[in-house]
CSV table of N, CA, C and O in Angstrom, one decimal:
chain,number,residue,atom,x,y,z
F,1,MET,N,11.8,26.1,-60.6
F,1,MET,CA,12.0,26.9,-59.5
F,1,MET,C,11.2,28.2,-60.1
F,1,MET,O,9.8,28.2,-59.4
F,2,LYS,N,10.8,28.9,-61.7
F,2,LYS,CA,10.0,29.9,-61.6
F,2,LYS,C,8.9,29.2,-61.5
F,2,LYS,O,8.3,30.7,-62.0
F,3,THR,N,8.4,28.6,-61.9
F,3,THR,CA,7.1,27.9,-62.2
F,3,THR,C,6.6,27.8,-60.7
F,3,THR,O,5.5,28.6,-60.6
F,4,LEU,N,7.4,27.4,-60.2
F,4,LEU,CA,6.5,27.7,-58.4
F,4,LEU,C,6.8,28.7,-58.2
F,4,LEU,O,5.9,29.0,-57.9
F,5,LEU,N,7.3,29.7,-58.1
F,5,LEU,CA,7.3,31.2,-58.0
F,5,LEU,C,6.6,32.3,-58.2
F,5,LEU,O,5.3,32.3,-58.0
F,6,ILE,N,6.1,31.3,-59.4
F,6,ILE,CA,4.9,32.2,-60.5
F,6,ILE,C,3.9,31.3,-59.6
F,6,ILE,O,2.5,32.3,-59.2
F,7,ALA,N,3.3,30.5,-59.2
F,7,ALA,CA,1.8,29.7,-58.9
F,7,ALA,C,2.2,30.8,-57.6
F,7,ALA,O,1.0,30.3,-57.4
F,8,ALA,N,3.3,30.3,-56.4
F,8,ALA,CA,2.9,31.2,-55.3
F,8,ALA,C,2.5,32.6,-55.8
F,8,ALA,O,1.9,32.7,-54.4
F,9,ALA,N,3.4,32.8,-56.4
F,9,ALA,CA,2.6,34.8,-55.9
F,9,ALA,C,1.3,34.4,-56.6
F,9,ALA,O,0.3,35.5,-56.6
F,10,CYS,N,0.3,34.2,-57.5
F,10,CYS,CA,-1.2,34.0,-58.5
F,10,CYS,C,-2.0,33.0,-57.2
F,10,CYS,O,-2.6,33.6,-56.9
F,11,ALA,N,-1.0,32.1,-56.2
F,11,ALA,CA,-2.5,31.5,-54.7
F,11,ALA,C,-2.2,33.3,-53.9
F,11,ALA,O,-2.9,33.0,-53.0
F,12,LEU,N,-1.1,34.2,-53.3
F,12,LEU,CA,-1.5,35.2,-53.1
F,12,LEU,C,-2.1,35.6,-53.3
F,12,LEU,O,-2.9,36.5,-52.5
F,13,LEU,N,-1.9,36.5,-54.3
F,13,LEU,CA,-2.6,37.5,-55.2
F,13,LEU,C,-4.0,36.9,-54.9
F,13,LEU,O,-5.0,38.1,-55.0
F,14,LEU,N,-4.7,35.6,-55.8
F,14,LEU,CA,-6.4,35.3,-55.8
F,14,LEU,C,-6.4,34.5,-53.5
F,14,LEU,O,-7.9,35.5,-53.2
F,15,ALA,N,-5.8,34.5,-52.9
F,15,ALA,CA,-5.9,35.9,-51.2
F,15,ALA,C,-5.6,36.6,-51.1
F,15,ALA,O,-7.3,37.0,-49.8
F,16,ALA,N,-5.5,37.2,-51.8
F,16,ALA,CA,-5.4,38.6,-51.4
F,16,ALA,C,-6.4,39.3,-52.2
F,16,ALA,O,-7.3,40.2,-50.7
F,17,CYS,N,-7.2,38.9,-52.8
F,17,CYS,CA,-8.3,39.8,-53.9
F,17,CYS,C,-9.9,38.6,-53.4
F,17,CYS,O,-11.3,39.0,-53.0
F,18,SER,N,-9.7,37.5,-51.9
F,18,SER,CA,-11.4,36.8,-51.5
F,18,SER,C,-11.2,37.8,-50.2
F,18,SER,O,-11.6,39.1,-50.0
F,19,LYS,N,-12.5,37.9,-50.8
F,19,LYS,CA,-13.3,39.0,-49.5
F,19,LYS,C,-13.3,38.0,-47.9
F,19,LYS,O,-13.4,36.4,-47.4
F,20,PRO,N,-13.0,39.0,-46.8
F,20,PRO,CA,-13.1,38.6,-45.7
F,20,PRO,C,-14.3,38.5,-44.9
F,20,PRO,O,-15.2,38.8,-45.0
F,21,GLU,N,-13.8,37.3,-44.5
F,21,GLU,CA,-15.1,37.3,-43.5
F,21,GLU,C,-15.1,38.3,-42.5
F,21,GLU,O,-14.1,38.9,-42.4
F,22,PRO,N,-16.9,39.2,-42.0
F,22,PRO,CA,-16.6,40.0,-40.9
F,22,PRO,C,-16.5,39.4,-39.6
F,22,PRO,O,-16.6,37.8,-39.9
F,23,ALA,N,-15.0,40.1,-38.9
F,23,ALA,CA,-15.1,39.9,-37.7
F,23,ALA,C,-16.2,40.5,-36.9
F,23,ALA,O,-16.8,41.0,-36.7
F,24,ASP,N,-16.6,39.1,-36.5
F,24,ASP,CA,-18.5,39.7,-35.7
F,24,ASP,C,-17.8,39.6,-34.0
F,24,ASP,O,-17.1,39.3,-33.3
F,25,THR,N,-18.0,40.6,-32.9
F,25,THR,CA,-18.2,41.1,-31.5
F,25,THR,C,-19.0,40.9,-31.2
F,25,THR,O,-20.4,41.2,-31.8
F,26,VAL,N,-18.9,41.2,-29.9
F,26,VAL,CA,-20.1,41.1,-29.4
F,26,VAL,C,-21.3,42.4,-29.9
F,26,VAL,O,-22.2,41.8,-29.6
F,27,GLU,N,-21.5,43.8,-29.4
F,27,GLU,CA,-21.4,44.8,-30.0
F,27,GLU,C,-22.2,44.4,-31.7
F,27,GLU,O,-23.3,45.2,-31.7
F,28,SER,N,-21.5,43.7,-32.3
F,28,SER,CA,-22.1,44.3,-34.0
F,28,SER,C,-22.4,42.8,-33.5
F,28,SER,O,-24.1,43.4,-34.3
F,29,LEU,N,-22.6,41.5,-33.3
F,29,LEU,CA,-23.7,41.0,-32.8
F,29,LEU,C,-25.6,41.8,-31.9
F,29,LEU,O,-26.5,41.5,-32.9
F,30,MET,N,-24.8,42.5,-31.8
F,30,MET,CA,-26.2,42.9,-31.2
F,30,MET,C,-27.1,43.8,-31.6
F,30,MET,O,-27.6,44.1,-31.2
F,31,ALA,N,-25.8,44.6,-32.4
F,31,ALA,CA,-26.2,45.6,-34.1
F,31,ALA,C,-27.5,44.6,-34.6
F,31,ALA,O,-27.9,45.7,-35.3
F,32,HIS,N,-27.3,43.4,-35.0
F,32,HIS,CA,-27.3,43.3,-36.3
F,32,HIS,C,-28.5,41.5,-35.1
F,32,HIS,O,-27.9,41.0,-35.7
F,33,PRO,N,-29.7,41.4,-34.8
F,33,PRO,CA,-29.9,40.2,-34.1
F,33,PRO,C,-30.2,39.2,-35.0
F,33,PRO,O,-30.0,38.3,-35.0
F,34,ASP,N,-30.3,40.0,-36.6
F,34,ASP,CA,-30.5,38.5,-38.0
F,34,ASP,C,-29.9,37.7,-37.5
F,34,ASP,O,-29.4,37.0,-37.4
F,35,ARG,N,-27.8,38.6,-37.6
F,35,ARG,CA,-26.9,37.3,-37.4
F,35,ARG,C,-27.3,37.0,-36.5
F,35,ARG,O,-26.1,35.9,-35.8
F,36,LEU,N,-26.5,37.9,-35.0
F,36,LEU,CA,-26.8,36.5,-33.3
F,36,LEU,C,-27.9,35.3,-34.0
F,36,LEU,O,-27.1,34.3,-33.0
F,37,LYS,N,-29.4,35.6,-34.1
F,37,LYS,CA,-29.8,35.3,-34.3
F,37,LYS,C,-29.1,33.0,-35.8
F,37,LYS,O,-29.3,32.5,-35.2
F,38,GLU,N,-28.4,33.4,-36.3
F,38,GLU,CA,-27.9,32.7,-37.5
F,38,GLU,C,-26.7,32.0,-36.8
F,38,GLU,O,-26.5,31.3,-36.9
F,39,VAL,N,-26.3,32.6,-36.2
F,39,VAL,CA,-24.7,32.8,-35.0
F,39,VAL,C,-25.7,31.5,-33.5
F,39,VAL,O,-24.5,30.3,-33.7
F,40,ARG,N,-26.1,32.1,-33.5
F,40,ARG,CA,-26.2,30.7,-32.2
F,40,ARG,C,-27.0,29.4,-32.9
F,40,ARG,O,-27.1,28.7,-32.5
F,41,ALA,N,-27.6,29.7,-34.0
F,41,ALA,CA,-28.0,28.5,-34.9
F,41,ALA,C,-27.4,27.9,-34.8
F,41,ALA,O,-27.5,26.0,-35.0
F,42,GLN,N,-26.2,27.7,-35.5
F,42,GLN,CA,-25.1,27.8,-36.1
F,42,GLN,C,-24.0,26.7,-34.6
F,42,GLN,O,-24.0,25.2,-34.6
F,43,CYS,N,-24.5,27.7,-33.4
F,43,CYS,CA,-24.5,27.5,-32.1
F,43,CYS,C,-24.4,25.8,-31.8
F,43,CYS,O,-24.3,24.7,-31.4
F,44,LYS,N,-25.7,25.7,-31.8
F,44,LYS,CA,-26.7,24.7,-31.5
F,44,LYS,C,-26.4,23.5,-32.1
F,44,LYS,O,-26.6,22.9,-31.7
F,45,ALA,N,-26.0,23.1,-33.6
F,45,ALA,CA,-26.9,22.8,-35.0
F,45,ALA,C,-25.2,21.6,-34.8
F,45,ALA,O,-25.0,20.7,-34.7
F,46,ASP,N,-24.0,22.7,-34.3
F,46,ASP,CA,-22.7,22.4,-34.5
F,46,ASP,C,-21.5,23.0,-33.4
F,46,ASP,O,-20.8,23.5,-33.6
F,47,HIS,N,-21.9,22.9,-33.1
F,47,HIS,CA,-20.5,23.7,-31.4
F,47,HIS,C,-19.1,23.7,-32.5
F,47,HIS,O,-18.2,24.1,-31.8
F,48,ALA,N,-18.8,22.5,-32.5
F,48,ALA,CA,-17.6,22.1,-32.5
F,48,ALA,C,-16.8,23.6,-33.1
F,48,ALA,O,-15.5,23.2,-33.9
F,49,LYS,N,-17.5,22.8,-34.1
F,49,LYS,CA,-17.4,23.4,-35.7
F,49,LYS,C,-17.4,24.6,-36.1
F,49,LYS,O,-16.1,25.4,-36.5
F,50,VAL,N,-18.1,26.1,-35.2
F,50,VAL,CA,-18.2,27.0,-34.4
F,50,VAL,C,-17.5,27.0,-33.9
F,50,VAL,O,-16.3,28.4,-34.6
F,51,GLY,N,-16.8,27.2,-33.2
F,51,GLY,CA,-16.2,27.4,-32.1
F,51,GLY,C,-16.0,28.0,-30.7
F,51,GLY,O,-17.4,28.4,-30.3
F,52,ASN,N,-15.5,28.3,-29.5
F,52,ASN,CA,-16.4,27.7,-28.3
F,52,ASN,C,-16.4,29.5,-27.9
F,52,ASN,O,-16.9,30.8,-27.5
F,53,ALA,N,-15.2,30.8,-28.9
F,53,ALA,CA,-15.5,31.9,-29.0
F,53,ALA,C,-16.5,32.8,-29.6
F,53,ALA,O,-17.1,33.5,-28.9
F,54,LEU,N,-16.9,32.0,-30.6
F,54,LEU,CA,-17.8,32.8,-31.7
F,54,LEU,C,-19.2,32.7,-30.4
F,54,LEU,O,-19.8,33.1,-30.6
F,55,CYS,N,-19.3,31.4,-29.9
F,55,CYS,CA,-20.7,30.7,-29.1
F,55,CYS,C,-20.6,31.7,-27.8
F,55,CYS,O,-21.6,32.3,-27.8
F,56,ASN,N,-19.1,31.8,-27.5
F,56,ASN,CA,-19.3,32.5,-26.1
F,56,ASN,C,-20.1,34.0,-26.4
F,56,ASN,O,-20.5,34.3,-25.5
F,57,MET,N,-19.5,34.7,-27.7
F,57,MET,CA,-19.6,35.6,-28.2
F,57,MET,C,-21.2,35.7,-27.9
F,57,MET,O,-21.9,36.9,-27.9
F,58,ALA,N,-22.0,34.9,-29.5
F,58,ALA,CA,-23.0,35.4,-28.5
F,58,ALA,C,-24.3,34.9,-28.2
F,58,ALA,O,-25.4,35.6,-28.0
F,59,ALA,N,-23.6,34.4,-26.9
F,59,ALA,CA,-24.0,34.2,-25.7
F,59,ALA,C,-23.8,35.2,-24.7
F,59,ALA,O,-25.5,36.3,-24.4
F,60,GLU,N,-22.9,36.1,-25.0
F,60,GLU,CA,-23.2,37.1,-24.6
F,60,GLU,C,-23.6,38.3,-24.9
F,60,GLU,O,-24.4,39.6,-23.9
F,61,ALA,N,-24.1,38.0,-26.2
F,61,ALA,CA,-24.9,39.1,-27.2
F,61,ALA,C,-26.4,39.1,-26.7
F,61,ALA,O,-26.6,40.0,-26.4
F,62,THR,N,-26.2,38.0,-26.9
F,62,THR,CA,-28.1,37.3,-25.6
F,62,THR,C,-28.3,38.3,-24.2
F,62,THR,O,-29.2,38.9,-24.6
F,63,ARG,N,-27.6,37.8,-23.9
F,63,ARG,CA,-27.2,38.1,-23.1
F,63,ARG,C,-27.4,39.6,-22.3
F,63,ARG,O,-28.3,40.5,-22.0
F,64,ARG,N,-26.9,40.9,-23.3
F,64,ARG,CA,-26.8,41.8,-22.8
F,64,ARG,C,-28.2,42.5,-23.2
F,64,ARG,O,-28.6,43.7,-23.2
F,65,ARG,N,-28.7,42.2,-24.7
F,65,ARG,CA,-29.9,42.2,-25.1
F,65,ARG,C,-30.6,42.0,-24.2
F,65,ARG,O,-31.2,43.0,-24.0
F,66,PHE,N,-30.3,41.1,-23.1
F,66,PHE,CA,-32.1,40.7,-22.0
F,66,PHE,C,-32.5,41.9,-21.7
F,66,PHE,O,-32.9,42.5,-21.1
F,67,MET,N,-30.7,41.9,-20.6
F,67,MET,CA,-30.8,42.1,-19.9
F,67,MET,C,-30.3,44.0,-19.7
F,67,MET,O,-30.7,44.6,-18.8
F,68,GLY,N,-30.1,44.7,-20.6
F,68,GLY,CA,-30.2,46.3,-21.0
F,68,GLY,C,-28.2,45.9,-20.5
F,68,GLY,O,-27.3,46.0,-20.1
F,69,SER,N,-28.7,47.4,-19.5
F,69,SER,CA,-27.2,47.4,-19.1
F,69,SER,C,-26.4,46.9,-17.7
F,69,SER,O,-25.9,46.9,-17.0
F,70,GLY,N,-27.3,45.7,-17.4
F,70,GLY,CA,-27.6,45.4,-15.8
F,70,GLY,C,-27.0,46.0,-14.5
F,70,GLY,O,-26.4,45.7,-14.1
F,71,THR,N,-28.3,46.3,-14.6
F,71,THR,CA,-27.9,47.1,-12.9
F,71,THR,C,-28.8,46.2,-11.8
F,71,THR,O,-29.4,45.4,-12.4
F,72,PRO,N,-27.5,46.0,-11.1
F,72,PRO,CA,-28.3,45.1,-9.5
F,72,PRO,C,-29.2,45.1,-9.8
F,72,PRO,O,-29.7,46.6,-8.7
F,73,TYR,N,-29.6,44.2,-8.8
F,73,TYR,CA,-31.1,44.3,-8.5
F,73,TYR,C,-30.5,45.5,-6.8
F,73,TYR,O,-30.0,44.6,-6.6
F,74,THR,N,-32.0,45.7,-6.4
F,74,THR,CA,-31.5,46.7,-5.0
F,74,THR,C,-33.4,47.0,-4.7
F,74,THR,O,-33.5,47.4,-4.9
F,75,PRO,N,-33.0,46.1,-3.6
F,75,PRO,CA,-34.8,46.2,-2.4
F,75,PRO,C,-35.0,47.1,-2.0
F,75,PRO,O,-34.0,48.0,-1.8
F,76,ALA,N,-36.2,47.7,-2.0
F,76,ALA,CA,-35.7,48.6,-1.9
F,76,ALA,C,-36.6,48.4,-0.3
F,76,ALA,O,-36.1,47.2,0.3
F,77,PRO,N,-36.1,49.5,0.3
F,77,PRO,CA,-36.1,49.4,2.4
F,77,PRO,C,-37.2,49.1,3.5
F,77,PRO,O,-37.7,49.5,2.3
F,78,PRO,N,-36.9,48.2,3.9
F,78,PRO,CA,-38.9,48.1,4.2
F,78,PRO,C,-39.2,49.1,5.3
F,78,PRO,O,-37.9,50.2,5.7
F,79,SER,N,-40.2,48.7,4.7
F,79,SER,CA,-40.7,50.4,5.3
F,79,SER,C,-41.8,49.6,6.7
F,79,SER,O,-41.6,48.8,6.8
F,80,LYS,N,-42.5,50.8,7.5
F,80,LYS,CA,-42.7,50.8,8.7
F,80,LYS,C,-44.2,50.7,8.1
F,80,LYS,O,-44.9,50.5,8.0
F,81,PRO,N,-44.9,49.7,9.0
F,81,PRO,CA,-45.8,48.5,8.9
F,81,PRO,C,-47.0,50.3,9.0
F,81,PRO,O,-46.8,51.4,10.1
F,82,GLN,N,-48.0,50.6,8.7
F,82,GLN,CA,-49.4,51.6,8.3
F,82,GLN,C,-50.1,50.8,9.2
F,82,GLN,O,-50.8,49.7,9.5
F,83,PRO,N,-50.3,52.0,10.1
F,83,PRO,CA,-51.7,51.4,11.0
F,83,PRO,C,-53.1,51.8,10.0
F,83,PRO,O,-53.4,52.5,10.0
F,84,SER,N,-54.3,50.8,11.2
F,84,SER,CA,-54.6,50.3,9.4
F,84,SER,C,-55.7,50.8,10.6
F,84,SER,O,-55.4,51.0,11.0
F,85,ALA,N,-57.3,51.6,9.9
F,85,ALA,CA,-58.5,52.4,10.1
F,85,ALA,C,-59.2,51.4,11.3
F,85,ALA,O,-59.6,51.6,11.2
F,86,SER,N,-59.0,49.2,10.3
F,86,SER,CA,-59.8,48.6,11.1
F,86,SER,C,-59.5,47.7,12.0
F,86,SER,O,-60.0,47.3,13.1
F,87,ALA,N,-58.3,48.4,12.9
F,87,ALA,CA,-57.9,47.8,13.8
F,87,ALA,C,-57.6,48.3,14.8
F,87,ALA,O,-58.1,49.2,14.9
F,88,PRO,N,-58.2,47.3,16.0
F,88,PRO,CA,-59.3,48.1,17.0
F,88,PRO,C,-57.6,49.0,18.0
F,88,PRO,O,-56.4,48.6,18.1
F,89,SER,N,-58.5,50.1,18.0
F,89,SER,CA,-57.5,50.8,19.5
F,89,SER,C,-57.6,50.6,20.7
F,89,SER,O,-58.6,50.2,21.1
F,90,LEU,N,-56.3,50.8,21.4
F,90,LEU,CA,-56.1,49.9,22.9
F,90,LEU,C,-56.7,51.6,23.0
F,90,LEU,O,-56.6,52.5,23.0
F,91,PRO,N,-57.2,50.7,24.5
F,91,PRO,CA,-57.8,52.7,25.9
F,91,PRO,C,-56.5,52.9,26.3
F,91,PRO,O,-55.8,52.1,26.3
F,92,LYS,N,-57.0,54.3,26.5
F,92,LYS,CA,-56.2,54.6,27.0
F,92,LYS,C,-56.2,54.8,28.4
F,92,LYS,O,-57.6,54.5,29.3
F,93,ASP,N,-55.5,54.5,30.0
F,93,ASP,CA,-55.6,54.9,31.3
F,93,ASP,C,-55.1,56.4,31.6
F,93,ASP,O,-55.4,56.7,31.0
């Protein structure tokens, strides 16, 4: 029993000392294009292994980098046609 307790304590100590992987967010992927490129390549190679969450974050980061703030398209109001100088004028009555 004592040996089991010591082994469990050693395992917990080693697990606590290991370097944790950085948590990727959309903002962190946008700020680090090399990491974004790496994640997109991993998603393309093996989407099931990488997982939906990370692949969706990479897709959203790519979309935001491309589209910017995402201002919606607002077309200009139609303008009145300008009379051209070469158009024939109508005779006045």
